[in-house]
CSV table of C-alpha atoms and ligand atoms in Angstrom, one decimal:
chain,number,residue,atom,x,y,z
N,138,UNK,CA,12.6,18.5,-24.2
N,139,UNK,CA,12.5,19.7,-20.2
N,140,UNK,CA,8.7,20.4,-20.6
N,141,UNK,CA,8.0,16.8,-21.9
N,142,UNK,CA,10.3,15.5,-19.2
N,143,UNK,CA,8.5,17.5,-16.4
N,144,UNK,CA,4.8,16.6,-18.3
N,145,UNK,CA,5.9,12.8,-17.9
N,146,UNK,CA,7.0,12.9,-14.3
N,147,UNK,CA,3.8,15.1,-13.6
N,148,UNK,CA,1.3,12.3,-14.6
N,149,UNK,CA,3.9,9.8,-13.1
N,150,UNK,CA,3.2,8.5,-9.9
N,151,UNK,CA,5.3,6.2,-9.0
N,152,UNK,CA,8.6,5.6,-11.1
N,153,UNK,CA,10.5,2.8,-9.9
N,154,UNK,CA,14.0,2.1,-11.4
N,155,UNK,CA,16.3,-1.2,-10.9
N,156,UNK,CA,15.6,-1.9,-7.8
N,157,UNK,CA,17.7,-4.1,-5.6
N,158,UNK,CA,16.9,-5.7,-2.3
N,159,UNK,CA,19.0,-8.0,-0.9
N,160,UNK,CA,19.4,-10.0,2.7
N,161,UNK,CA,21.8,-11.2,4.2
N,162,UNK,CA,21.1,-14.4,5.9
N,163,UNK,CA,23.0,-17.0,8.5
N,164,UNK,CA,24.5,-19.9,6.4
N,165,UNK,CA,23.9,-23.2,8.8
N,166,UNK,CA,26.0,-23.1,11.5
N,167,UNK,CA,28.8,-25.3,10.4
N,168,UNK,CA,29.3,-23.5,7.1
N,169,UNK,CA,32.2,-22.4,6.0
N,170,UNK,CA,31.1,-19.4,4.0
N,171,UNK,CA,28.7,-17.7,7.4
N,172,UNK,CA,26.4,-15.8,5.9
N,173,UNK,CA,25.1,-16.1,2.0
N,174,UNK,CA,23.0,-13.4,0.5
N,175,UNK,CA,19.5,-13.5,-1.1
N,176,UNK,CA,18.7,-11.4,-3.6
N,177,UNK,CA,14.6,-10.8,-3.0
N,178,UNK,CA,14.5,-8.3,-6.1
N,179,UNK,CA,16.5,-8.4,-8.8
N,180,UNK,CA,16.8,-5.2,-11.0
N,181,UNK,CA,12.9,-4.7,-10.8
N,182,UNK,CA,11.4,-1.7,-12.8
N,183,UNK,CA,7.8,-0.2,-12.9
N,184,UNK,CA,6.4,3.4,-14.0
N,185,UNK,CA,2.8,3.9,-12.7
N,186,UNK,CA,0.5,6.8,-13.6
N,187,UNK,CA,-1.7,8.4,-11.8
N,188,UNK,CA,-5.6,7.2,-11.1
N,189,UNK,CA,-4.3,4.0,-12.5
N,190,UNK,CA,-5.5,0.3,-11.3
N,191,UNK,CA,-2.5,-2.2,-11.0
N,192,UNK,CA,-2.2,-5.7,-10.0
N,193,UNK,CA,1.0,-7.3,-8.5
N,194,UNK,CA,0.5,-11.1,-8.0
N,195,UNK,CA,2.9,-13.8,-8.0
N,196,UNK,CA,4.2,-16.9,-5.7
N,197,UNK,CA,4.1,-16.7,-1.4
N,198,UNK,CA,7.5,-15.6,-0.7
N,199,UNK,CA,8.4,-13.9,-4.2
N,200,UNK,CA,8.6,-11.0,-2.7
N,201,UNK,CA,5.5,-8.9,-3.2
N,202,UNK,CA,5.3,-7.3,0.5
N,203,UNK,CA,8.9,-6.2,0.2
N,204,UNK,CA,8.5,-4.4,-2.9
N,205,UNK,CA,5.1,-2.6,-1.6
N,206,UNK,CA,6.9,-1.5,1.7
N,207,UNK,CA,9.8,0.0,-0.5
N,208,UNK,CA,7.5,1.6,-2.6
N,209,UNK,CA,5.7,3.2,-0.2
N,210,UNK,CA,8.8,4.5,1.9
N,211,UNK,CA,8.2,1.7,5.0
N,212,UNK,CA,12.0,0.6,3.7
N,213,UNK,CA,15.1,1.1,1.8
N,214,UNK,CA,16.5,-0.8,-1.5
N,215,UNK,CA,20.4,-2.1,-1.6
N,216,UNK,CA,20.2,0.0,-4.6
N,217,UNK,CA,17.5,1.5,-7.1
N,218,UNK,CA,15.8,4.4,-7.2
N,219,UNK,CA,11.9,5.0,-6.0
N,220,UNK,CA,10.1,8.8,-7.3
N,221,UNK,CA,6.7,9.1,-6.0
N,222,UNK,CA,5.3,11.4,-7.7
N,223,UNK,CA,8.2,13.4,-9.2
N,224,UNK,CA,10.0,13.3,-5.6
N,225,UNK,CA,12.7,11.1,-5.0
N,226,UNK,CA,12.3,8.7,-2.0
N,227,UNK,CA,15.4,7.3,-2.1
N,228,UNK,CA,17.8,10.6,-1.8
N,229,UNK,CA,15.3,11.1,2.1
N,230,UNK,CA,16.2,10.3,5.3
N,231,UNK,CA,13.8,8.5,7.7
N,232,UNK,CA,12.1,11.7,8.7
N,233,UNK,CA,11.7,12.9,4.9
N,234,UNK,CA,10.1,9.4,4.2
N,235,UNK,CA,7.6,9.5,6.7
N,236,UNK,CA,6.4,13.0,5.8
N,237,UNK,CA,6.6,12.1,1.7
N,238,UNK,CA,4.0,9.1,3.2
N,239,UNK,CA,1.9,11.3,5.1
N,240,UNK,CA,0.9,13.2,2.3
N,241,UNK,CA,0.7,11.0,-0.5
N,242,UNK,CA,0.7,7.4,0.8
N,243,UNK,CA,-1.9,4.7,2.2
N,244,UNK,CA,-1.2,1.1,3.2
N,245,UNK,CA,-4.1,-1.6,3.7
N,246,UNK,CA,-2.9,-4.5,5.6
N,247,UNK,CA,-3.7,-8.1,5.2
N,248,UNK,CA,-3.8,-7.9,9.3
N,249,UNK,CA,-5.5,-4.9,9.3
N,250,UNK,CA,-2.7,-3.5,11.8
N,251,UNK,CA,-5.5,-1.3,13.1
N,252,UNK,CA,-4.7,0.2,17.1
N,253,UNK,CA,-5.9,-2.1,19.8
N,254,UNK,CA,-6.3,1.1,22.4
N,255,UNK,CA,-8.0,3.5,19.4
N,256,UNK,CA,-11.5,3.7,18.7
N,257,UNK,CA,-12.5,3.7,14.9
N,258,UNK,CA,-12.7,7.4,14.7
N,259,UNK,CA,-9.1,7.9,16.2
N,260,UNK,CA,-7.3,5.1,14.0
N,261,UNK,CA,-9.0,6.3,11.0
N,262,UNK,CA,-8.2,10.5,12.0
N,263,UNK,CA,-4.3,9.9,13.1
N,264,UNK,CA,-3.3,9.6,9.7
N,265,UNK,CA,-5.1,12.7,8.5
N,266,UNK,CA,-4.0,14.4,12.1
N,267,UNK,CA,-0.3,13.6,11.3
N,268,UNK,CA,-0.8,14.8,7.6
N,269,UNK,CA,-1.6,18.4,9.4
N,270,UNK,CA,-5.1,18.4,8.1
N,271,UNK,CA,-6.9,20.6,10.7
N,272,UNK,CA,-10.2,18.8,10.0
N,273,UNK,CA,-9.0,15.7,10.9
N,274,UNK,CA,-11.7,14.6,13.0
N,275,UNK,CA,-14.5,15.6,10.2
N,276,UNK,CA,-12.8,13.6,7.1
N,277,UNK,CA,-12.5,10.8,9.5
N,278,UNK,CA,-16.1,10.9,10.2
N,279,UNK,CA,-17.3,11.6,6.4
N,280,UNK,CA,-15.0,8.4,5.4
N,281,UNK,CA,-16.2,6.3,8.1
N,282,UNK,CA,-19.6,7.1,6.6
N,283,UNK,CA,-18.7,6.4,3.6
N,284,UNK,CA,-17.5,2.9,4.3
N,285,UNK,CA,-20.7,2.2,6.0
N,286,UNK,CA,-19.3,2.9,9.7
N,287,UNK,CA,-20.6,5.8,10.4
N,288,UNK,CA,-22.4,4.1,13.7
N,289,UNK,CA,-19.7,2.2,15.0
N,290,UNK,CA,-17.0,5.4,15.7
N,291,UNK,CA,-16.5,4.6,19.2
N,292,UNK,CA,-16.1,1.2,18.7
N,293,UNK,CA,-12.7,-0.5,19.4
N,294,UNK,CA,-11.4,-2.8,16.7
N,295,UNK,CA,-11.8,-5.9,19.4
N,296,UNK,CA,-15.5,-5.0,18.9
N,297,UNK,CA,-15.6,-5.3,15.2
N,298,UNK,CA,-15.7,-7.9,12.8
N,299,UNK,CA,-12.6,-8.8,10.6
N,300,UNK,CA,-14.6,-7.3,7.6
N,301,UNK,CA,-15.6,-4.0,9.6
N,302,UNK,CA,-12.0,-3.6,11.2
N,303,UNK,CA,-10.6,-3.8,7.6
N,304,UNK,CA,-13.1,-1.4,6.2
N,305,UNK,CA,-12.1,0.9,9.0
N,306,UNK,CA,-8.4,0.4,7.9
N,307,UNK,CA,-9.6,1.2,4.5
N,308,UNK,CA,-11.1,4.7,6.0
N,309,UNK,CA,-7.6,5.0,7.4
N,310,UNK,CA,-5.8,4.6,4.4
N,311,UNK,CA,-8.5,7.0,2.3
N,312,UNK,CA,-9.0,9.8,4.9
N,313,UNK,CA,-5.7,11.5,4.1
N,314,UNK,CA,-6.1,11.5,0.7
N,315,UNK,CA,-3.6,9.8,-0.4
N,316,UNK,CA,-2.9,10.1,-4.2
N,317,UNK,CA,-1.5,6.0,-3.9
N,318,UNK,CA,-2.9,3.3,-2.0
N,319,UNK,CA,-1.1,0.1,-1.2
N,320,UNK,CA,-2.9,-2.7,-0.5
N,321,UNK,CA,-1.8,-5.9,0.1
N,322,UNK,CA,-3.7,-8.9,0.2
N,323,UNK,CA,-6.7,-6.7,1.7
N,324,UNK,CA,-9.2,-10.0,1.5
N,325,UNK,CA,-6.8,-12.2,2.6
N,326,UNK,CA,-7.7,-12.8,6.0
N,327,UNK,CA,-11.7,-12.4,5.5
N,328,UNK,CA,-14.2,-14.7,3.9
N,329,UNK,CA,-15.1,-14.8,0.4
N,330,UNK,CA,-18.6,-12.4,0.6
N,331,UNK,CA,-16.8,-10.1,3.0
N,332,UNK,CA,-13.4,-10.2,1.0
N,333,UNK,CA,-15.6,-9.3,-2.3
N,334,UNK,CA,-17.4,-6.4,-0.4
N,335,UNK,CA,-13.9,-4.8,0.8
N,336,UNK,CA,-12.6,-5.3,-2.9
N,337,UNK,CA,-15.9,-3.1,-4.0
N,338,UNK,CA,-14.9,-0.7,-1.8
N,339,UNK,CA,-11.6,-0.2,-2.5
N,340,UNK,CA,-12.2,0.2,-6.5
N,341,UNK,CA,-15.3,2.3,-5.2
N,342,UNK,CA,-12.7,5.2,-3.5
N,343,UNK,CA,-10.4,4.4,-6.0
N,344,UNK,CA,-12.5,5.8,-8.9
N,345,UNK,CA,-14.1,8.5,-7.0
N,346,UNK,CA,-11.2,9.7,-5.8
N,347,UNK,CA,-8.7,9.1,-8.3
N,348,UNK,CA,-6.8,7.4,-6.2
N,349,UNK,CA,-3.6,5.3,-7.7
N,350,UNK,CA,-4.6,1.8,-6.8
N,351,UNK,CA,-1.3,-1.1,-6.1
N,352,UNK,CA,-3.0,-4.2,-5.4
N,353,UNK,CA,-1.3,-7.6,-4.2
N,354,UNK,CA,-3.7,-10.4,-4.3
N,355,UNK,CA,-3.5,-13.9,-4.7
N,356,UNK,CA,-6.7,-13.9,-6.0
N,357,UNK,CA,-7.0,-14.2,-9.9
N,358,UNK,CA,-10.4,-12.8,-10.8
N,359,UNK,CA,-9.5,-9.8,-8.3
N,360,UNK,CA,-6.5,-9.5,-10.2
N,361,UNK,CA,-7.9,-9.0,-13.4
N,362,UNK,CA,-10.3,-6.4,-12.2
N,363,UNK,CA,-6.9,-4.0,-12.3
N,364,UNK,CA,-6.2,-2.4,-15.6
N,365,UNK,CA,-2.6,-4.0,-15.4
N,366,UNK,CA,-2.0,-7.2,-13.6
N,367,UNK,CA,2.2,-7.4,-13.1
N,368,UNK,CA,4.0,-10.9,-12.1
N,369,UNK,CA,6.3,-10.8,-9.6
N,370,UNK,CA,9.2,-13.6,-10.3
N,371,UNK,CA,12.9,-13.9,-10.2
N,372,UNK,CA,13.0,-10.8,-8.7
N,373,UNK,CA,11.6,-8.8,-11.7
N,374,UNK,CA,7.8,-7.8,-13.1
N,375,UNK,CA,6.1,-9.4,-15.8
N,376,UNK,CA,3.3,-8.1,-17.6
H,49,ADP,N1,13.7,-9.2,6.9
H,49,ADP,C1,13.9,-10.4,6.2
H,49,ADP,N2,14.9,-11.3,6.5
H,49,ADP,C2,15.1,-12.4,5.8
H,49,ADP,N3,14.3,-12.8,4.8
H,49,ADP,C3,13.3,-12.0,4.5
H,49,ADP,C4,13.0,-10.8,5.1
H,49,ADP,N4,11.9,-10.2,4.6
H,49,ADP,C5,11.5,-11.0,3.6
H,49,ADP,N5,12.3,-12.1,3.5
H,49,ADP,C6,12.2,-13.2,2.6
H,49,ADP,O1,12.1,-12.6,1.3
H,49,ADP,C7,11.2,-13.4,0.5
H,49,ADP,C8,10.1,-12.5,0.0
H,49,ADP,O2,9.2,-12.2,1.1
H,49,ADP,P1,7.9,-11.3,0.9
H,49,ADP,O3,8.2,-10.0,0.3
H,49,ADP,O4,7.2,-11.3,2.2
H,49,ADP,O5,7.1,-12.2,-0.1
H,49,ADP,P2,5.5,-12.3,-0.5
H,49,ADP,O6,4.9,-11.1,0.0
H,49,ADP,O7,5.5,-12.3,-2.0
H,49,ADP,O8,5.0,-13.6,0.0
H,49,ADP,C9,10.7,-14.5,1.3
H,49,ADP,O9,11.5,-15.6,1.0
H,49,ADP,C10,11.0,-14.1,2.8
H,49,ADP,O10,11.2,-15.2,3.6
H,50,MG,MG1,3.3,-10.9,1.3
């Protein structure tokens, strides 16, 4: 029974078990009670194997950015527990969680969240430099290249479009080979033609690499392009 256990973990990349995020928030000012709490997920579950495609869509404000930045370390649950890839995230500290991400995470942005005072080459190597990757510099190149920026390194992201500095943020998120990629709501701030190139891209690393994709997107048709497409509501997943 311990080998099938280890077997399932193994080809389990992200196990995530009744999680629980709550806020506090101010009540108004002149109630009685102060502060009421908000429970932003519910008891929310999800197992996710590796070189998988998922979807995560669901209402503005249900709660789709929280869950992504829990399961990729950027923040705690109340309570739950979060394995990526048979390690525990919940049981680290701050430090433990930022090294666990340096090795197996990326995060695409609907902003992009690229570094104003960075060229293309250096946001896209830091990750890879901070992952300990000695060729840092030539992964960031190859991967720019790859994403069709291989002649705009020196550039700084106020010199690209929206649609290059996301592709550079997608070089980013790729160039430390990360065995999960979070991205959420990657076309949401570029236009339709740009937006579909991006999502090519993305499904483009994602099968050459075998890269486990999370995906939250408003967008329907994108959605379905995932081999699962989840509902967040209520706090929970839906298939
Ligand atoms: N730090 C916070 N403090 C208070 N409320 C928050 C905080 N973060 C998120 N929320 C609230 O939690 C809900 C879910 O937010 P979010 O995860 O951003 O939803 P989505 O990405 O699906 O639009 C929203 O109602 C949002 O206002
Ligand atoms: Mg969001």
């Amino acid at each position: 029974m311990d080998g099938a256990t280890a077997d399932a973990t193994a080809a389990e990349v992200i196990f995530a078990d009744r999680l629980v995020k709550q806020i506090n928030t101010s009540g108004p000012a002149d109630s009685a009670n102060g502060s009421t709490v908000l429970a932003i997920l519910d008891g929310l579950s999800l197992r996710v194997t590796a070189g998988e495609s998922v979807a995560i869509v669901g209402a503005s404000g249900s709660g789709k950015t929280t869950l992504l930045s829990l399961l990729a370390g950027l923040d705690l649950p109340s309570s739950g527990e979060i394995r990526l890839a048979g390690e525990s995230l919940t049981a680290l500290d701050e430090d433990g969680r930022a090294r666990l991400r340096a090795g197996r995470v990326g995060f695409v942005f609907q902003s992009f969240q690229l570094l104003a005072g960075l060229t293309a080459l250096e946001n896209v190597m830091l990750p890879a430099e901070l992952a300990g990757h000695a060729d840092a510099e030539m992964r960031a190149r190859a991967t720019l290249d790859q994403v069709g920026l291989g002649q705009r390194l020196g550039h700084y992201p106020h010199q690209l479009s929206g649609g290059e500095q996301q592709r550079v943020a997608i070089a980013r998120a790729f160039a430390g080979e990360p065995r999960i990629l979070f991205a959420d709501e990657p076309t949401g701030n570029l236009d339709l033609a740009t937006g579909n190139r991006i999502v090519e891209l993305l499904f483009e690393l994602n099968r050459s690499r075998g890269t486990t994709l999370i995906l939250v997107t408003h967008d329907n048709a994108l959605a379905q392009r995932c081999q699962r497409v989840l509902t967040l509501k209520g706090g929970r997943l839906h298939e």
